[in-house]
Amino acid sequence: MAKKEAGKKNDSKKSSAQKPLVAIVMGSQSDWDTMRHADETLTQFGVPHESRVMSAHRSPALASEYGSNAEANGFEVIIAAAGGAAHLAGVLAAHTVLPVLGVPMKSDALNGLDSLLSTVQMPAGIPVGTLAIGKPGAVNAALFAVAILANKRPELRKKLHDFRTAQDLKIRSTRL
Ligand code: RP5
């Protein structure tokens, strides 16, 4: 696992004193190397968050308890990552009306196609907003969470505009 352990509350400078708004949840510690990109992106935007490991299959009671209490605990968005028969995002979504963003992890057997399909194919009534497989999905889930929070937070909206401008300038200034 990279520097920071998943399962610890986010301790970035700006956000350490605040209650976490975003939960990053993953099915296994082995997902952290991908999901740290979501953690880093939220830190970059100064969004307080926590990262936890729990599994829809290996710790089902914990997953259902965490989802059931998420709203009362002050979270506004949940990012849920899992691989293989990836049911974590769906199980959390079944226990909360908060927006749940699913990130399919790459898998050894099917390269993440199994994770993608099992995360995205939710039955009508329990939505999971599913992002891309792997690192792009982890980064974009964090950006999507920021966009959701930005609806009521002008300072975050401005940061998103600045982020897009910086990306645009980087492309424009690229010379090969
Ligand atoms: C899923 O199974 C996890 O989300 C992970 O992507 C995958 C493999 O888990 P480990 O066997 O590495 O713990 O539940």
Short mmCIF file of N, CA, C and O in Angstrom, two decimals, residues 63-131:
data_model
loop_
_atom_site.label_atom_id
_atom_site.label_comp_id
_atom_site.label_asym_id
_atom_site.label_seq_id
_atom_site.Cartn_x
_atom_site.Cartn_y
_atom_site.Cartn_z
N ALA A 63 -20.64 -3.27 5.68
CA ALA A 63 -21.04 -2.48 4.50
C ALA A 63 -22.45 -1.94 4.67
O ALA A 63 -22.72 -0.77 4.37
N SER A 64 -23.36 -2.78 5.15
CA SER A 64 -24.74 -2.31 5.27
C SER A 64 -24.87 -1.28 6.39
O SER A 64 -25.58 -0.28 6.25
N GLU A 65 -24.13 -1.46 7.47
CA GLU A 65 -24.15 -0.48 8.57
C GLU A 65 -23.57 0.86 8.10
O GLU A 65 -24.13 1.93 8.37
N TYR A 66 -22.46 0.81 7.37
CA TYR A 66 -21.81 2.04 6.90
C TYR A 66 -22.74 2.80 5.95
O TYR A 66 -22.88 4.02 6.06
N GLY A 67 -23.38 2.07 5.04
CA GLY A 67 -24.31 2.72 4.11
C GLY A 67 -25.51 3.30 4.83
O GLY A 67 -25.94 4.43 4.56
N SER A 68 -26.04 2.56 5.78
CA SER A 68 -27.23 3.00 6.52
C SER A 68 -26.96 4.26 7.34
O SER A 68 -27.85 5.10 7.50
N ASN A 69 -25.74 4.40 7.86
CA ASN A 69 -25.42 5.53 8.73
C ASN A 69 -24.77 6.70 8.00
O ASN A 69 -24.50 7.74 8.61
N ALA A 70 -24.49 6.53 6.71
CA ALA A 70 -23.69 7.53 5.98
C ALA A 70 -24.32 8.92 6.01
O ALA A 70 -23.65 9.92 6.25
N GLU A 71 -25.63 8.98 5.79
CA GLU A 71 -26.31 10.28 5.75
C GLU A 71 -26.25 10.94 7.13
O GLU A 71 -25.89 12.12 7.26
N ALA A 72 -26.59 10.19 8.16
CA ALA A 72 -26.57 10.74 9.52
C ALA A 72 -25.16 11.14 9.94
O ALA A 72 -24.98 12.04 10.76
N ASN A 73 -24.17 10.49 9.36
CA ASN A 73 -22.79 10.81 9.69
C ASN A 73 -22.25 12.01 8.92
O ASN A 73 -21.07 12.36 9.03
N GLY A 74 -23.10 12.63 8.12
CA GLY A 74 -22.70 13.88 7.47
C GLY A 74 -22.10 13.75 6.09
O GLY A 74 -21.71 14.76 5.49
N PHE A 75 -22.01 12.53 5.58
CA PHE A 75 -21.48 12.38 4.21
C PHE A 75 -22.49 12.90 3.20
O PHE A 75 -23.71 12.83 3.42
N GLU A 76 -21.98 13.40 2.08
CA GLU A 76 -22.86 13.87 1.00
C GLU A 76 -22.68 13.04 -0.27
O GLU A 76 -23.56 13.06 -1.14
N VAL A 77 -21.55 12.38 -0.40
CA VAL A 77 -21.30 11.52 -1.57
C VAL A 77 -20.50 10.31 -1.10
O VAL A 77 -19.63 10.42 -0.24
N ILE A 78 -20.81 9.15 -1.70
CA ILE A 78 -20.02 7.95 -1.45
C ILE A 78 -19.39 7.51 -2.76
O ILE A 78 -20.07 7.42 -3.79
N ILE A 79 -18.09 7.25 -2.73
CA ILE A 79 -17.39 6.65 -3.86
C ILE A 79 -17.09 5.21 -3.45
O ILE A 79 -16.49 4.97 -2.40
N ALA A 80 -17.54 4.26 -4.26
CA ALA A 80 -17.36 2.85 -3.88
C ALA A 80 -16.66 2.10 -5.00
O ALA A 80 -17.09 2.12 -6.15
N ALA A 81 -15.56 1.45 -4.65
CA ALA A 81 -14.75 0.73 -5.63
C ALA A 81 -14.68 -0.74 -5.28
O ALA A 81 -14.49 -1.09 -4.11
N ALA A 82 -14.84 -1.59 -6.28
CA ALA A 82 -14.67 -3.02 -6.05
C ALA A 82 -14.35 -3.69 -7.38
O ALA A 82 -14.56 -3.13 -8.45
N GLY A 83 -13.80 -4.90 -7.27
CA GLY A 83 -13.41 -5.64 -8.47
C GLY A 83 -14.02 -7.02 -8.50
O GLY A 83 -14.44 -7.55 -7.48
N GLY A 84 -14.08 -7.60 -9.69
CA GLY A 84 -14.65 -8.94 -9.87
C GLY A 84 -16.17 -8.87 -9.81
O GLY A 84 -16.80 -8.09 -10.52
N ALA A 85 -16.75 -9.71 -8.96
CA ALA A 85 -18.21 -9.63 -8.74
C ALA A 85 -18.44 -8.43 -7.83
O ALA A 85 -18.61 -8.55 -6.63
N ALA A 86 -18.45 -7.24 -8.45
CA ALA A 86 -18.31 -5.98 -7.70
C ALA A 86 -19.67 -5.47 -7.24
O ALA A 86 -20.31 -4.69 -7.94
N HIS A 87 -20.05 -5.84 -6.04
CA HIS A 87 -21.38 -5.48 -5.54
C HIS A 87 -21.37 -4.38 -4.49
O HIS A 87 -22.42 -3.97 -4.01
N LEU A 88 -20.17 -3.89 -4.13
CA LEU A 88 -20.09 -2.95 -3.02
C LEU A 88 -20.88 -1.67 -3.27
O LEU A 88 -21.65 -1.23 -2.41
N ALA A 89 -20.72 -1.07 -4.45
CA ALA A 89 -21.43 0.19 -4.74
C ALA A 89 -22.94 -0.05 -4.67
O ALA A 89 -23.68 0.77 -4.09
N GLY A 90 -23.41 -1.13 -5.23
CA GLY A 90 -24.83 -1.43 -5.23
C GLY A 90 -25.37 -1.67 -3.83
O GLY A 90 -26.47 -1.22 -3.50
N VAL A 91 -24.61 -2.36 -3.01
CA VAL A 91 -25.06 -2.64 -1.64
C VAL A 91 -25.12 -1.34 -0.83
O VAL A 91 -26.10 -1.08 -0.11
N LEU A 92 -24.11 -0.50 -0.99
CA LEU A 92 -24.14 0.79 -0.28
C LEU A 92 -25.33 1.62 -0.76
O LEU A 92 -26.05 2.23 0.04
N ALA A 93 -25.54 1.65 -2.09
CA ALA A 93 -26.66 2.43 -2.65
C ALA A 93 -28.00 1.91 -2.15
O ALA A 93 -28.95 2.68 -2.00
N ALA A 94 -28.06 0.62 -1.89
CA ALA A 94 -29.32 0.03 -1.39
C ALA A 94 -29.65 0.52 0.01
O ALA A 94 -30.80 0.46 0.44
N HIS A 95 -28.62 1.03 0.73
CA HIS A 95 -28.82 1.43 2.12
C HIS A 95 -28.83 2.94 2.33
O HIS A 95 -28.89 3.41 3.47
N THR A 96 -28.73 3.71 1.24
CA THR A 96 -28.70 5.17 1.40
C THR A 96 -29.29 5.83 0.17
O THR A 96 -29.29 5.25 -0.92
N VAL A 97 -29.78 7.08 0.38
CA VAL A 97 -30.23 7.86 -0.78
C VAL A 97 -29.15 8.85 -1.22
O VAL A 97 -29.35 9.62 -2.15
N LEU A 98 -28.00 8.83 -0.55
CA LEU A 98 -26.89 9.68 -1.00
C LEU A 98 -26.43 9.22 -2.38
O LEU A 98 -26.57 8.04 -2.72
N PRO A 99 -25.86 10.15 -3.18
CA PRO A 99 -25.31 9.70 -4.46
C PRO A 99 -24.13 8.76 -4.25
O PRO A 99 -23.23 9.05 -3.47
N VAL A 100 -24.18 7.61 -4.94
CA VAL A 100 -23.10 6.62 -4.86
C VAL A 100 -22.44 6.53 -6.24
O VAL A 100 -23.12 6.28 -7.24
N LEU A 101 -21.14 6.75 -6.26
CA LEU A 101 -20.37 6.68 -7.51
C LEU A 101 -19.53 5.41 -7.48
O LEU A 101 -18.73 5.21 -6.56
N GLY A 102 -19.70 4.56 -8.46
CA GLY A 102 -19.01 3.28 -8.50
C GLY A 102 -17.77 3.34 -9.37
O GLY A 102 -17.80 3.89 -10.47
N VAL A 103 -16.69 2.76 -8.87
CA VAL A 103 -15.45 2.67 -9.66
C VAL A 103 -15.08 1.19 -9.81
O VAL A 103 -14.70 0.54 -8.83
N PRO A 104 -15.20 0.65 -11.01
CA PRO A 104 -14.83 -0.76 -11.24
C PRO A 104 -13.31 -0.93 -11.22
O PRO A 104 -12.60 -0.18 -11.89
N MET A 105 -12.84 -1.90 -10.44
CA MET A 105 -11.40 -2.17 -10.37
C MET A 105 -10.99 -3.16 -11.46
O MET A 105 -11.75 -4.04 -11.82
N LYS A 106 -9.76 -3.00 -11.96
CA LYS A 106 -9.23 -3.99 -12.89
C LYS A 106 -9.18 -5.33 -12.18
O LYS A 106 -8.88 -5.39 -10.99
N SER A 107 -9.49 -6.38 -12.90
CA SER A 107 -9.44 -7.72 -12.31
C SER A 107 -8.47 -8.57 -13.11
O SER A 107 -8.20 -8.28 -14.28
N ASP A 108 -7.92 -9.61 -12.47
CA ASP A 108 -6.97 -10.48 -13.16
C ASP A 108 -7.67 -11.27 -14.26
O ASP A 108 -7.16 -11.41 -15.36
N ALA A 109 -8.86 -11.78 -13.93
CA ALA A 109 -9.50 -12.71 -14.86
C ALA A 109 -10.02 -12.01 -16.12
O ALA A 109 -9.79 -12.48 -17.24
N LEU A 110 -10.68 -10.89 -15.97
CA LEU A 110 -11.37 -10.26 -17.10
C LEU A 110 -11.00 -8.80 -17.29
O LEU A 110 -11.70 -8.06 -17.99
N ASN A 111 -9.90 -8.40 -16.66
CA ASN A 111 -9.36 -7.05 -16.88
C ASN A 111 -10.33 -5.93 -16.46
O ASN A 111 -10.22 -4.81 -16.96
N GLY A 112 -11.29 -6.24 -15.62
CA GLY A 112 -12.20 -5.21 -15.12
C GLY A 112 -13.55 -5.19 -15.80
O GLY A 112 -14.46 -4.48 -15.35
N LEU A 113 -13.70 -5.96 -16.86
CA LEU A 113 -15.01 -5.98 -17.53
C LEU A 113 -16.08 -6.56 -16.59
O LEU A 113 -17.22 -6.08 -16.55
N ASP A 114 -15.69 -7.57 -15.81
CA ASP A 114 -16.61 -8.13 -14.81
C ASP A 114 -17.01 -7.07 -13.78
O ASP A 114 -18.19 -6.90 -13.45
N SER A 115 -16.01 -6.31 -13.31
CA SER A 115 -16.27 -5.26 -12.32
C SER A 115 -17.18 -4.19 -12.90
O SER A 115 -18.11 -3.71 -12.23
N LEU A 116 -16.90 -3.80 -14.14
CA LEU A 116 -17.70 -2.76 -14.79
C LEU A 116 -19.16 -3.18 -14.90
O LEU A 116 -20.06 -2.44 -14.50
N LEU A 117 -19.38 -4.38 -15.42
CA LEU A 117 -20.76 -4.80 -15.65
C LEU A 117 -21.51 -5.00 -14.33
O LEU A 117 -22.68 -4.63 -14.21
N SER A 118 -20.82 -5.55 -13.33
CA SER A 118 -21.54 -5.78 -12.07
C SER A 118 -21.78 -4.50 -11.30
O SER A 118 -22.68 -4.43 -10.46
N THR A 119 -21.00 -3.45 -11.59
CA THR A 119 -21.24 -2.15 -10.94
C THR A 119 -22.30 -1.35 -11.68
O THR A 119 -23.17 -0.72 -11.08
N VAL A 120 -22.24 -1.40 -13.01
CA VAL A 120 -23.11 -0.51 -13.80
C VAL A 120 -24.54 -1.04 -13.97
O VAL A 120 -25.48 -0.25 -14.10
N GLN A 121 -24.70 -2.35 -13.93
CA GLN A 121 -26.01 -2.92 -14.29
C GLN A 121 -26.96 -3.02 -13.10
O GLN A 121 -27.45 -4.10 -12.76
N MET A 122 -27.23 -1.87 -12.52
CA MET A 122 -28.14 -1.84 -11.36
C MET A 122 -29.59 -1.92 -11.81
O MET A 122 -29.96 -1.40 -12.86
N PRO A 123 -30.44 -2.57 -11.01
CA PRO A 123 -31.86 -2.58 -11.34
C PRO A 123 -32.46 -1.19 -11.14
O PRO A 123 -31.99 -0.43 -10.29
N ALA A 124 -33.49 -0.87 -11.91
CA ALA A 124 -34.15 0.43 -11.79
C ALA A 124 -34.61 0.63 -10.35
O ALA A 124 -35.17 -0.27 -9.73
N GLY A 125 -34.32 1.82 -9.81
CA GLY A 125 -34.75 2.14 -8.45
C GLY A 125 -33.60 2.36 -7.50
O GLY A 125 -33.76 3.05 -6.49
N ILE A 126 -32.45 1.75 -7.79
CA ILE A 126 -31.27 1.91 -6.92
C ILE A 126 -30.10 2.33 -7.82
O ILE A 126 -29.37 1.49 -8.35
N PRO A 127 -29.90 3.65 -7.97
CA PRO A 127 -28.88 4.10 -8.92
C PRO A 127 -27.45 4.06 -8.37
O PRO A 127 -27.23 4.37 -7.20
N VAL A 128 -26.52 3.69 -9.24
CA VAL A 128 -25.09 3.85 -8.99
C VAL A 128 -24.52 4.54 -10.22
O VAL A 128 -24.66 4.04 -11.34
N GLY A 129 -23.92 5.70 -10.03
CA GLY A 129 -23.27 6.40 -11.14
C GLY A 129 -21.91 5.78 -11.37
O GLY A 129 -21.01 5.92 -10.55
N THR A 130 -21.75 5.06 -12.46
CA THR A 130 -20.53 4.26 -12.66
C THR A 130 -19.52 4.99 -13.55
O THR A 130 -19.87 5.48 -14.61
N LEU A 131 -18.29 5.02 -13.07
CA LEU A 131 -17.20 5.68 -13.80
C LEU A 131 -16.37 4.63 -14.54
O LEU A 131 -16.71 3.45 -14.54
#
